[in-house]
Short mmCIF file of C-alpha atoms in Angstrom, two decimals:
data_model
loop_
_atom_site.label_atom_id
_atom_site.label_comp_id
_atom_site.label_asym_id
_atom_site.label_seq_id
_atom_site.Cartn_x
_atom_site.Cartn_y
_atom_site.Cartn_z
CA GLN A 41 28.14 24.89 27.03
CA VAL A 42 25.97 21.98 28.00
CA GLN A 43 25.67 19.41 25.26
CA LEU A 44 24.02 16.01 25.12
CA VAL A 45 24.49 13.68 22.17
CA GLU A 46 22.43 10.54 21.75
CA SER A 47 23.65 7.58 19.77
CA GLY A 48 23.01 3.88 19.35
CA GLY A 49 19.69 3.94 17.57
CA GLY A 50 18.95 1.94 14.48
CA LEU A 51 16.77 -0.74 12.97
CA VAL A 52 16.13 -3.85 15.01
CA GLN A 53 13.72 -6.77 14.73
CA PRO A 54 10.99 -7.30 17.31
CA GLY A 55 12.45 -9.05 20.31
CA GLY A 56 15.87 -7.60 19.66
CA SER A 57 17.98 -5.25 21.73
CA LEU A 58 19.66 -1.89 21.42
CA ARG A 59 21.75 0.18 23.77
CA LEU A 60 21.38 3.92 23.54
CA SER A 61 24.06 6.28 24.80
CA CYS A 62 23.75 9.83 26.04
CA ALA A 63 27.15 11.49 26.04
CA ALA A 64 27.42 14.61 28.16
CA SER A 65 29.77 17.55 27.97
CA GLY A 66 29.93 21.05 29.39
CA PHE A 67 28.71 20.13 32.86
CA THR A 68 29.40 17.82 35.75
CA LEU A 69 27.25 14.81 35.09
CA HIS A 70 26.63 13.88 38.72
CA TYR A 71 24.97 17.24 39.33
CA TYR A 72 22.05 16.24 37.13
CA ALA A 73 19.56 13.49 36.84
CA ILE A 74 19.26 12.24 33.27
CA GLY A 75 15.99 11.26 31.68
CA TRP A 76 15.18 9.42 28.50
CA PHE A 77 12.15 10.39 26.46
CA ARG A 78 10.72 9.28 23.17
CA GLN A 79 8.40 10.66 20.54
CA ALA A 80 6.79 8.78 17.71
CA PRO A 81 5.34 10.53 14.66
CA GLY A 82 2.00 12.09 15.51
CA LYS A 83 2.38 11.22 19.19
CA GLU A 84 3.13 13.25 22.28
CA ARG A 85 6.53 13.06 23.85
CA GLU A 86 6.64 10.31 26.46
CA GLY A 87 8.90 9.92 29.45
CA VAL A 88 10.67 6.57 29.34
CA SER A 89 13.17 6.45 32.18
CA CYS A 90 15.25 8.56 34.52
CA ILE A 91 18.26 8.01 36.75
CA SER A 92 18.83 10.17 39.80
CA SER A 93 22.21 11.76 40.43
CA SER A 94 21.50 11.93 44.16
CA ASP A 95 21.19 8.27 45.07
CA GLY A 96 21.13 6.49 41.73
CA SER A 97 17.44 5.67 41.92
CA THR A 98 15.90 4.70 38.63
CA TYR A 99 12.42 5.16 37.26
CA TYR A 100 10.62 3.62 34.31
CA ALA A 101 7.42 4.10 32.42
CA ASP A 102 5.05 1.18 32.85
CA SER A 103 5.32 0.44 29.16
CA VAL A 104 9.04 -0.38 29.43
CA LYS A 105 9.39 -1.85 32.91
CA GLY A 106 11.17 -5.16 32.84
CA ARG A 107 12.54 -4.52 29.36
CA PHE A 108 14.59 -1.33 29.62
CA THR A 109 17.41 -0.50 32.02
CA ILE A 110 19.00 2.89 32.59
CA PHE A 111 22.49 3.17 34.01
CA ARG A 112 25.24 5.71 34.28
CA ASP A 113 29.00 5.77 33.93
CA ASN A 114 30.17 9.10 35.27
CA ALA A 115 33.78 8.37 34.36
CA LYS A 116 32.74 8.13 30.72
CA TYR A 117 30.33 11.04 31.00
CA THR A 118 27.62 8.82 29.60
CA VAL A 119 24.18 7.56 30.52
CA TYR A 120 22.88 4.46 28.81
CA LEU A 121 19.49 3.00 28.07
CA GLN A 122 19.59 -0.73 27.49
CA MET A 123 16.49 -1.78 25.58
CA ASN A 124 15.61 -5.45 25.40
CA SER A 125 12.62 -7.34 24.06
CA LEU A 126 11.86 -4.47 21.74
CA LYS A 127 8.40 -4.09 20.29
CA PRO A 128 7.18 -2.20 17.23
CA GLU A 129 5.48 0.29 19.54
CA ASP A 130 8.92 1.24 20.87
CA THR A 131 9.64 2.86 17.52
CA ALA A 132 10.36 6.53 18.13
CA VAL A 133 13.02 9.17 18.30
CA TYR A 134 14.69 8.86 21.69
CA TYR A 135 16.02 11.89 23.53
CA CYS A 136 18.02 12.36 26.69
CA ALA A 137 17.73 15.42 28.90
CA THR A 138 19.15 16.88 32.10
CA GLU A 139 17.05 17.40 35.22
CA ASP A 140 18.36 19.87 37.76
CA SER A 141 16.77 18.68 41.01
CA ARG A 142 18.91 15.52 40.82
CA LEU A 143 15.82 13.55 41.78
CA CYS A 144 14.04 13.16 38.41
CA ALA A 145 11.24 15.42 39.65
CA GLY A 146 12.19 18.84 38.35
CA VAL A 147 12.69 20.72 35.12
CA TYR A 148 14.41 19.13 32.15
CA ASP A 149 16.54 21.97 30.85
CA TYR A 150 18.91 20.59 28.23
CA TRP A 151 18.07 18.15 25.49
CA GLY A 152 19.93 16.21 22.87
CA GLN A 153 18.93 16.00 19.23
CA GLY A 154 17.65 12.45 19.44
CA THR A 155 18.40 9.10 17.91
CA GLN A 156 15.96 7.08 15.84
CA VAL A 157 14.91 3.63 17.00
CA THR A 158 12.91 1.55 14.56
CA VAL A 159 11.57 -1.86 15.56
CA SER A 160 10.33 -3.73 12.54
CA SER A 161 10.66 -7.03 10.77
#
């Protein structure tokens, strides 16, 4: 069965960095685009980033452009989200999800359980 497991979250000071991992199993990773989302308490879920499995194109929310980088290592069955220059408003549970059009424009079918990121001094 398809399974996604996020890891790498934790507590970091403002301006610090974290790298989140999305480990995939049960499917061929290159068949799917992978998106990262986040949800803070009392807030709606927000799309953060996505990487296409068709041509490797990447997409970012305006709020994270220039600070976050998404990349993929198919050999390790893992997609990463490198988060730099973290701000308190980045605090949220971060989720990864599969997207079946391969182009980051379709339906996100499978989701991980999330990893908590807390940015605080």
